[in-house]
Short mmCIF file of C-alpha atoms in Angstrom, two decimals:
data_model
loop_
_atom_site.label_atom_id
_atom_site.label_comp_id
_atom_site.label_asym_id
_atom_site.label_seq_id
_atom_site.Cartn_x
_atom_site.Cartn_y
_atom_site.Cartn_z
CA MET A 549 12.88 94.65 262.75
CA LYS A 550 9.24 94.88 263.19
CA LEU A 551 6.84 93.70 260.49
CA ALA A 552 2.89 93.74 260.86
CA VAL A 553 0.45 92.06 258.65
CA VAL A 554 -2.92 93.41 258.34
CA GLY A 555 -5.20 90.47 257.21
CA GLY A 556 -2.97 88.21 259.08
CA GLY A 557 -6.00 85.70 259.66
CA SER A 558 -6.05 84.77 256.08
CA THR A 559 -5.48 81.15 255.45
CA TYR A 560 -2.88 82.46 253.16
CA THR A 561 -0.77 83.81 255.54
CA PRO A 562 1.42 80.50 256.21
CA GLU A 563 2.79 80.80 253.01
CA LEU A 564 4.05 84.31 253.51
CA ILE A 565 5.27 82.85 257.08
CA ASP A 566 7.41 80.09 255.50
CA GLY A 567 8.92 82.94 253.20
CA PHE A 568 10.12 84.96 256.19
CA ALA A 569 11.31 81.72 257.80
CA ARG A 570 13.22 80.42 254.86
CA LEU A 571 14.75 84.09 254.02
CA ARG A 572 15.29 85.29 257.20
CA ASP A 573 19.00 86.33 256.31
CA THR A 574 17.32 88.41 253.62
CA LEU A 575 14.93 89.96 255.83
CA PRO A 576 15.77 89.62 259.81
CA ILE A 577 12.63 89.87 261.52
CA GLU A 578 12.45 90.37 265.20
CA GLU A 579 9.04 90.74 265.67
CA LEU A 580 5.87 89.68 263.19
CA VAL A 581 2.79 91.01 264.31
CA LEU A 582 -0.34 89.33 262.63
CA VAL A 583 -3.75 91.67 262.88
CA ASP A 584 -6.95 90.72 262.14
CA PRO A 585 -10.56 91.11 263.39
CA ALA A 586 -11.58 87.41 263.10
CA ALA A 587 -10.10 86.23 266.43
CA ASP A 588 -11.02 82.70 265.66
CA ARG A 589 -9.23 82.16 262.40
CA LEU A 590 -6.34 84.40 263.83
CA GLU A 591 -5.52 81.93 266.78
CA LEU A 592 -5.26 78.91 264.06
CA VAL A 593 -3.47 81.15 261.65
CA GLY A 594 -0.78 82.49 264.46
CA GLY A 595 -0.33 79.02 266.06
CA LEU A 596 0.64 77.02 262.80
CA ALA A 597 2.83 80.77 262.18
CA ARG A 598 4.68 79.87 265.49
CA ARG A 599 5.11 76.57 264.66
CA ILE A 600 6.63 76.78 261.35
CA PHE A 601 9.03 79.35 262.89
CA ALA A 602 10.08 76.99 265.11
CA LYS A 603 10.46 74.09 263.16
CA GLN A 604 13.09 76.20 260.54
CA GLY A 605 14.79 77.64 263.51
CA HIS A 606 13.71 81.56 263.15
CA PRO A 607 14.13 83.26 266.37
CA GLY A 608 11.77 86.03 265.83
CA ARG A 609 8.47 86.25 268.04
CA ILE A 610 5.10 86.29 266.44
CA VAL A 611 2.24 88.16 268.12
CA THR A 612 -1.28 88.15 267.22
CA THR A 613 -4.00 90.83 267.62
CA SER A 614 -7.19 92.25 266.66
CA ASP A 615 -6.02 95.82 267.64
CA VAL A 616 -4.80 97.70 264.52
CA ASP A 617 -3.03 100.64 266.13
CA ALA A 618 -0.96 98.15 268.62
CA GLY A 619 -0.29 95.87 265.75
CA VAL A 620 1.18 98.59 263.75
CA ALA A 621 3.04 100.56 266.30
CA ASP A 622 6.69 100.91 265.70
CA ALA A 623 6.16 98.63 263.03
CA ASP A 624 9.14 99.16 259.98
CA ALA A 625 6.96 97.67 257.24
CA VAL A 626 2.97 97.14 256.87
CA LEU A 627 1.91 94.47 255.03
CA LEU A 628 -1.70 95.12 253.80
CA GLN A 629 -3.57 91.45 252.46
CA LEU A 630 -7.29 92.14 253.50
CA ARG A 631 -10.31 91.05 252.10
CA VAL A 632 -13.37 93.18 253.23
CA GLY A 633 -16.34 91.50 253.19
CA GLY A 634 -14.12 88.38 252.72
CA GLN A 635 -15.29 85.44 250.40
CA ALA A 636 -18.92 86.18 250.62
CA ALA A 637 -18.40 89.32 249.52
CA ARG A 638 -15.70 87.96 246.53
CA ASN A 639 -18.58 85.40 245.69
CA GLN A 640 -21.16 88.46 245.06
CA ASP A 641 -18.57 90.34 242.81
CA GLU A 642 -17.97 87.08 240.93
CA THR A 643 -21.75 86.23 240.10
CA TRP A 644 -24.25 89.58 239.81
CA PRO A 645 -22.27 90.63 236.84
CA LEU A 646 -23.04 87.81 234.92
CA GLU A 647 -26.61 88.34 235.65
CA CYS A 648 -26.13 91.38 232.85
CA GLY A 649 -24.05 89.35 230.53
CA CYS A 650 -20.63 90.90 231.81
CA VAL A 651 -17.75 89.27 233.48
CA GLY A 652 -17.61 88.50 237.21
CA GLN A 653 -14.21 88.89 238.60
CA GLU A 654 -13.02 90.34 241.83
CA THR A 655 -10.55 92.31 240.43
CA THR A 656 -11.64 93.89 237.35
CA GLY A 657 -14.99 94.97 235.83
CA ALA A 658 -18.22 95.70 237.89
CA GLY A 659 -16.89 93.28 240.70
CA GLY A 660 -13.30 94.78 240.74
CA LEU A 661 -15.03 98.02 241.37
CA ALA A 662 -17.31 96.77 244.02
CA LYS A 663 -14.01 95.59 245.58
CA ALA A 664 -12.59 98.88 245.26
CA LEU A 665 -15.25 100.55 246.89
CA ARG A 666 -15.25 98.46 249.82
CA THR A 667 -11.93 98.31 250.22
CA VAL A 668 -10.22 102.13 249.72
CA PRO A 669 -11.87 103.46 252.78
CA VAL A 670 -10.73 100.85 254.93
CA VAL A 671 -6.97 100.73 253.82
CA LEU A 672 -6.83 104.67 254.08
CA ASP A 673 -8.22 104.52 257.74
CA ILE A 674 -5.29 101.73 258.14
CA ALA A 675 -2.72 103.77 256.52
CA GLU A 676 -3.50 107.03 258.64
CA ARG A 677 -3.33 104.73 261.85
CA VAL A 678 0.31 103.87 260.61
CA ARG A 679 0.97 107.24 259.93
CA ARG A 680 0.35 108.17 263.27
CA THR A 681 2.28 105.48 264.97
CA ASN A 682 5.37 105.63 262.63
CA PRO A 683 5.40 108.22 259.66
CA ASN A 684 8.51 106.91 258.31
CA ALA A 685 6.88 102.96 258.12
CA TRP A 686 6.70 101.59 254.38
CA ILE A 687 3.26 99.99 253.53
CA ILE A 688 3.54 97.34 251.18
CA ASP A 689 0.14 96.78 249.43
CA PHE A 690 -1.11 93.29 248.13
CA THR A 691 -4.81 93.63 248.53
CA ASN A 692 -6.95 93.65 245.34
CA PRO A 693 -7.36 96.02 243.29
CA VAL A 694 -3.84 96.79 243.84
CA GLY A 695 -3.32 99.62 241.32
CA ILE A 696 -6.43 101.38 242.58
CA VAL A 697 -5.53 101.01 246.37
CA THR A 698 -1.95 101.91 245.88
CA ARG A 699 -2.94 104.77 244.10
CA ALA A 700 -5.18 106.11 246.89
CA LEU A 701 -2.41 105.38 249.20
CA LEU A 702 -0.03 107.42 247.40
CA GLN A 703 -2.37 110.33 246.27
CA ALA A 704 -2.93 110.58 250.58
CA GLY A 705 0.99 110.88 250.58
CA HIS A 706 1.73 107.65 252.21
CA LYS A 707 4.76 105.86 251.77
CA ALA A 708 3.41 102.78 249.72
CA VAL A 709 4.34 100.54 246.88
CA GLY A 710 2.19 97.83 245.56
CA LEU A 711 3.09 94.21 245.21
CA CYS A 712 1.27 91.83 242.71
CA ASN A 713 2.29 88.08 242.21
CA VAL A 714 1.63 87.78 238.40
CA ALA A 715 5.26 88.97 237.14
CA ILE A 716 7.37 86.80 239.75
CA GLY A 717 4.85 83.82 238.51
CA PHE A 718 5.92 84.38 235.00
CA GLN A 719 9.56 84.70 235.99
CA ARG A 720 9.60 81.17 237.82
CA LYS A 721 7.77 79.54 234.94
CA PHE A 722 10.25 80.89 232.16
CA ALA A 723 12.86 79.91 234.32
CA ARG A 724 11.78 76.11 234.52
CA LEU A 725 11.20 76.40 230.63
CA LEU A 726 14.10 77.59 229.94
CA ASP A 727 16.11 75.62 232.35
CA VAL A 728 17.63 78.36 234.27
CA ALA A 729 17.78 79.97 237.48
CA PRO A 730 14.83 82.34 238.32
CA GLY A 731 17.46 85.27 238.83
CA GLU A 732 18.74 84.92 235.61
CA VAL A 733 15.22 86.06 234.16
CA HIS A 734 14.65 89.29 233.40
CA LEU A 735 10.89 90.67 232.39
CA ASP A 736 10.17 93.42 229.90
CA HIS A 737 6.66 93.77 232.21
CA VAL A 738 4.70 96.70 231.53
CA GLY A 739 0.78 97.75 232.33
CA LEU A 740 -1.19 98.09 234.65
CA ASN A 741 -1.98 95.95 237.66
CA HIS A 742 -4.15 92.54 236.18
CA LEU A 743 -3.64 94.30 232.73
CA THR A 744 0.55 93.85 231.75
CA TRP A 745 2.29 91.94 228.97
CA GLU A 746 6.05 90.53 229.01
CA THR A 747 7.11 92.48 225.96
CA GLY A 748 10.41 91.22 226.46
CA VAL A 749 12.46 88.27 228.26
CA ARG A 750 15.76 89.00 229.13
CA LEU A 751 18.57 86.51 230.21
CA GLY A 752 20.96 88.43 233.03
CA GLY A 753 19.49 91.52 233.48
CA PRO A 754 17.89 94.52 231.55
CA GLY A 755 20.75 94.65 228.91
CA GLY A 756 20.33 91.09 227.98
CA ASP A 757 19.64 89.55 224.81
CA ASP A 758 15.76 89.11 224.47
CA ILE A 759 14.80 85.83 224.08
CA LEU A 760 11.03 86.16 224.22
CA PRO A 761 10.88 84.80 220.23
CA ARG A 762 12.45 81.72 221.11
CA LEU A 763 10.65 81.19 224.33
CA LEU A 764 7.42 81.61 222.35
CA ALA A 765 8.57 79.30 219.07
CA GLU A 766 10.06 76.60 221.49
CA HIS A 767 7.24 76.71 224.09
CA GLY A 768 4.27 78.67 223.04
CA ASP A 769 1.91 75.69 223.57
CA ALA A 770 2.85 75.52 227.27
CA VAL A 771 2.71 79.08 227.33
CA ALA A 772 -0.74 79.46 225.89
CA GLU A 773 -2.25 76.40 227.78
CA ASP A 774 -1.04 77.95 231.38
CA LEU A 775 -3.02 81.30 229.99
CA ARG A 776 -6.04 79.51 229.04
CA MET A 777 -5.38 81.57 225.85
CA PRO A 778 -5.21 79.89 222.17
CA ARG A 779 -1.47 79.53 220.83
CA ALA A 780 -2.82 81.51 217.74
CA LEU A 781 -3.47 84.75 219.95
CA VAL A 782 -0.36 84.48 221.56
CA ASP A 783 1.94 84.27 218.32
CA ARG A 784 -0.31 87.28 216.85
CA LEU A 785 0.60 89.28 220.04
CA GLY A 786 4.17 88.37 219.66
CA VAL A 787 4.04 89.18 223.66
CA VAL A 788 2.72 87.15 226.65
CA PRO A 789 -0.24 88.75 228.32
CA SER A 790 -1.42 88.35 231.84
CA TYR A 791 -3.74 85.58 232.31
CA TYR A 792 -6.35 88.65 233.26
CA LEU A 793 -6.43 89.99 229.59
CA ARG A 794 -8.23 86.74 228.95
CA TYR A 795 -11.44 88.68 230.12
CA PHE A 796 -10.69 91.33 227.73
CA TYR A 797 -9.60 89.30 224.61
CA GLN A 798 -12.32 86.49 225.06
CA HIS A 799 -14.86 88.33 227.04
CA ASP A 800 -18.04 86.70 225.62
CA ALA A 801 -16.62 82.87 226.03
CA VAL A 802 -15.48 83.53 229.32
CA VAL A 803 -18.70 84.88 230.30
CA GLU A 804 -20.44 81.54 228.99
CA GLU A 805 -17.76 79.40 230.66
CA LEU A 806 -18.35 81.38 234.32
CA LYS A 807 -21.92 80.56 233.99
CA THR A 808 -21.54 76.91 234.12
CA LYS A 809 -19.25 76.56 237.20
CA PRO A 810 -19.27 77.45 240.81
CA SER A 811 -17.48 80.87 241.45
CA ARG A 812 -13.85 80.86 242.35
CA ALA A 813 -14.67 82.30 245.65
CA ALA A 814 -17.15 79.31 246.21
CA GLU A 815 -14.33 77.43 245.75
CA VAL A 816 -11.79 78.92 247.59
CA ALA A 817 -14.39 79.35 250.65
CA GLU A 818 -14.58 75.15 250.55
CA MET A 819 -10.25 75.17 250.40
CA GLU A 820 -10.28 77.67 253.32
CA ARG A 821 -12.58 75.23 255.34
CA GLU A 822 -10.18 72.34 254.83
CA LEU A 823 -6.91 74.42 255.51
CA LEU A 824 -8.27 75.84 258.72
CA LYS A 825 -9.20 72.17 260.14
CA MET A 826 -5.34 71.74 259.17
CA TYR A 827 -4.03 74.61 260.96
CA GLY A 828 -5.89 73.61 264.06
CA ASP A 829 -3.81 70.45 264.25
CA PRO A 830 -1.02 71.16 266.94
CA THR A 831 1.58 68.56 265.10
CA LEU A 832 1.34 70.54 261.79
CA ASP A 833 4.35 72.85 261.31
CA GLU A 834 4.98 73.59 257.78
CA LYS A 835 2.26 74.87 254.59
CA PRO A 836 0.19 72.00 253.53
CA GLU A 837 0.22 70.90 250.17
CA LEU A 838 -3.41 72.36 249.76
CA LEU A 839 -2.28 75.94 249.93
CA ALA A 840 -0.51 75.93 246.80
CA LYS A 841 -3.87 75.97 245.06
CA ARG A 842 -5.20 78.83 247.14
CA GLY A 843 -3.29 81.03 244.86
CA GLY A 844 -0.78 83.56 245.44
CA ALA A 845 1.97 81.76 244.31
CA PHE A 846 5.39 83.18 245.06
CA TYR A 847 4.10 86.16 247.18
CA SER A 848 5.83 85.52 250.20
CA GLU A 849 8.91 85.79 248.03
CA ALA A 850 8.19 88.59 246.36
CA ALA A 851 7.35 90.27 249.55
CA VAL A 852 10.55 89.35 251.39
CA ASP A 853 12.55 90.95 248.25
CA LEU A 854 10.67 94.23 248.47
CA ALA A 855 10.61 94.65 252.06
CA ALA A 856 14.48 93.97 252.04
CA SER A 857 14.96 96.52 249.67
CA LEU A 858 12.71 99.16 251.17
CA LEU A 859 14.03 98.74 254.62
CA GLY A 860 17.56 98.22 253.63
CA ASN A 861 18.47 95.15 253.75
CA GLY A 862 19.30 94.25 249.93
CA GLY A 863 16.91 92.53 247.87
CA SER A 864 16.84 92.20 243.90
CA PRO A 865 18.52 94.75 241.98
CA TYR A 866 15.11 95.15 239.93
CA GLN A 867 11.53 94.36 240.94
CA VAL A 868 8.23 94.66 239.53
CA VAL A 869 6.04 96.86 241.55
CA ASN A 870 3.00 98.66 241.49
CA THR A 871 4.38 102.69 241.67
CA VAL A 872 3.58 106.34 240.17
CA ASN A 873 4.06 106.56 236.98
CA ASN A 874 5.78 110.23 236.65
CA GLY A 875 6.35 110.09 233.03
CA THR A 876 7.22 106.17 232.51
CA LEU A 877 4.41 106.02 230.30
CA PRO A 878 4.21 109.21 228.54
CA PHE A 879 0.60 108.92 227.64
CA LEU A 880 -0.77 108.34 231.15
CA PRO A 881 -1.07 111.35 233.72
CA ASP A 882 2.32 111.48 236.05
CA ASP A 883 -0.21 110.35 239.01
CA ALA A 884 -1.34 107.23 237.34
CA VAL A 885 -0.15 104.14 239.15
CA ILE A 886 1.77 101.50 236.71
CA GLU A 887 3.01 98.34 237.37
CA VAL A 888 6.71 97.77 235.84
CA GLN A 889 10.40 96.77 236.47
CA ALA A 890 11.78 99.12 239.03
CA THR A 891 14.69 99.91 241.29
CA VAL A 892 13.80 99.93 244.98
CA ASP A 893 15.77 101.06 247.80
CA GLY A 894 15.14 103.00 250.96
CA LYS A 895 13.47 105.95 249.02
CA GLY A 896 11.19 103.77 247.39
CA ALA A 897 10.75 102.31 243.81
CA LYS A 898 11.99 104.18 240.69
CA PRO A 899 10.75 102.74 237.24
CA LEU A 900 12.89 101.76 234.92
CA ALA A 901 12.86 103.46 231.03
CA VAL A 902 10.21 101.66 229.40
CA PRO A 903 10.27 101.40 225.25
CA ARG A 904 7.29 103.28 223.25
CA LEU A 905 4.47 100.78 223.82
CA ASP A 906 2.57 99.46 220.94
CA PRO A 907 -0.57 101.21 220.20
CA LEU A 908 -2.37 97.65 220.79
CA PHE A 909 -1.72 97.69 224.38
CA ALA A 910 -1.16 101.28 224.98
CA GLY A 911 -4.70 102.06 224.04
CA LEU A 912 -6.35 99.46 226.51
CA VAL A 913 -3.95 100.86 229.27
CA ALA A 914 -4.90 104.11 228.86
CA HIS A 915 -8.56 103.41 228.65
CA VAL A 916 -8.45 101.29 232.25
CA THR A 917 -6.42 103.91 233.31
CA GLY A 918 -9.13 106.48 233.18
CA TYR A 919 -11.88 103.97 234.38
CA GLU A 920 -9.30 103.71 237.62
CA ASP A 921 -9.39 107.31 237.83
CA LEU A 922 -13.13 107.38 238.30
CA ALA A 923 -13.19 104.56 240.30
CA LEU A 924 -10.95 106.08 243.04
CA GLN A 925 -13.50 108.99 242.61
CA ALA A 926 -16.25 106.88 243.61
CA ALA A 927 -14.23 104.82 246.29
CA LEU A 928 -13.35 108.13 248.15
CA HIS A 929 -16.52 110.05 247.86
CA GLY A 930 -19.08 107.95 246.99
CA GLY A 931 -22.43 108.38 244.76
CA ARG A 932 -24.36 106.33 242.67
CA GLU A 933 -23.55 108.73 239.61
CA ARG A 934 -19.71 108.11 240.41
CA VAL A 935 -20.44 104.48 240.04
CA PHE A 936 -22.07 104.58 237.36
CA LYS A 937 -19.42 106.50 235.23
CA ALA A 938 -16.87 104.45 236.43
CA LEU A 939 -18.87 101.41 234.94
CA LEU A 940 -19.78 103.37 231.84
CA ALA A 941 -15.90 103.63 231.30
CA HIS A 942 -14.85 100.23 232.12
CA PRO A 943 -13.76 98.44 228.56
CA LEU A 944 -15.72 95.17 229.90
CA VAL A 945 -18.87 97.11 230.49
CA GLY A 946 -19.02 99.98 228.33
CA GLN A 947 -22.84 100.23 227.30
CA TYR A 948 -25.00 102.55 228.96
CA ALA A 949 -28.07 99.65 230.11
CA HIS A 950 -25.35 97.59 231.18
CA ALA A 951 -23.99 100.29 233.28
CA GLN A 952 -27.43 100.79 234.62
CA ALA A 953 -27.98 97.51 235.52
CA LEU A 954 -24.78 96.79 237.02
CA THR A 955 -24.82 100.22 239.34
CA ASP A 956 -28.20 99.19 240.74
CA ARG A 957 -27.00 95.41 241.68
CA LEU A 958 -23.39 96.85 242.90
CA ILE A 959 -24.94 99.01 245.34
CA ALA A 960 -28.01 96.55 246.34
CA HIS A 961 -24.96 94.03 247.19
CA ASN A 962 -22.61 96.09 248.84
CA ARG A 963 -24.79 98.45 250.75
CA GLU A 964 -23.75 97.69 254.05
CA HIS A 965 -19.80 98.29 253.03
CA LEU A 966 -20.81 101.43 251.58
CA ALA A 967 -21.45 104.69 254.20
CA TRP A 968 -22.75 106.98 251.57
CA ALA A 969 -25.25 104.11 250.25
#
């Protein structure tokens, strides 16, 4: 089995490598190719990756290359975890929206749109290269904004599934609170990428008893603290929203908070400098503790599980993925990409049935889906007017003056990445 990781020079890659090494029985990789244009980073990450495999006794071969075509050739699955523009572009995504009184964040709002515009054309080019070398290969997208990127891939006819670590993070946290094995916790997880709610928490599978009311009654303070939301809000919702909902439910307070501290991109950039120094130590043969602060917890385990299922090597019976709606949420277009529990096998992901979604959540899902449709059109076809309409449609922008000012800033800060600009 051959896997390729595009964006393999990321400082987060050793977490993925550790998962591949520990779970080699689930996903027996013979060759792993790390693909990245940043040769200096790739050399450091690749060296540590080989040492991790060696220490854990993994027999697979790790190859590094900056040549996308060579890297993805004959791969059974290709994982996408790239960041067009690096942390510098992310830092801009998180700062210039604040000048207009809007949330600055890399996956939602104006910053999220900027990232989509930079990313979608690059991902589609990579996917076409994969299709030319191996049309049967699966593409697993971890590149944000996952929902929009996955929708672009699926609409272009690629064999793609989107992956996010929010759900597996909740599963592990709830399992700790309930003192049960993670595999015993099944989530009624519904929404769009980075716009989801846990509407039920069941023990033993989809048909298990819903213990969410008990979880909130006994551990509501811990859940709310982890979300950085008021306990009263969580109680009134009666569900567990993803962390990203605080940008919607507490928008103005979050804007004021973000204005008073360095961007998350600046914090991550400093971590990356330290991590790359560590990776250069030839005696380091395991992922360092600092990596846990980098973000993306449990991504490696979710990625192994998903790849194993898509490639016919088992995997969990139910997994939270980003895939085509096809009537699962009847108020959305069939070609919308949603994030829900699904069964996954060699044919792809098939969403489980979802009970009628409360209008409090369904309305926001429909609103953001409309924005995502406009965002994808802007990413595919460019143009200032398309950017403006996408921003005007986003519930975190929504005002004419804001949309005008944000359009100017988005184009100015991203001109080098936008062919049409």
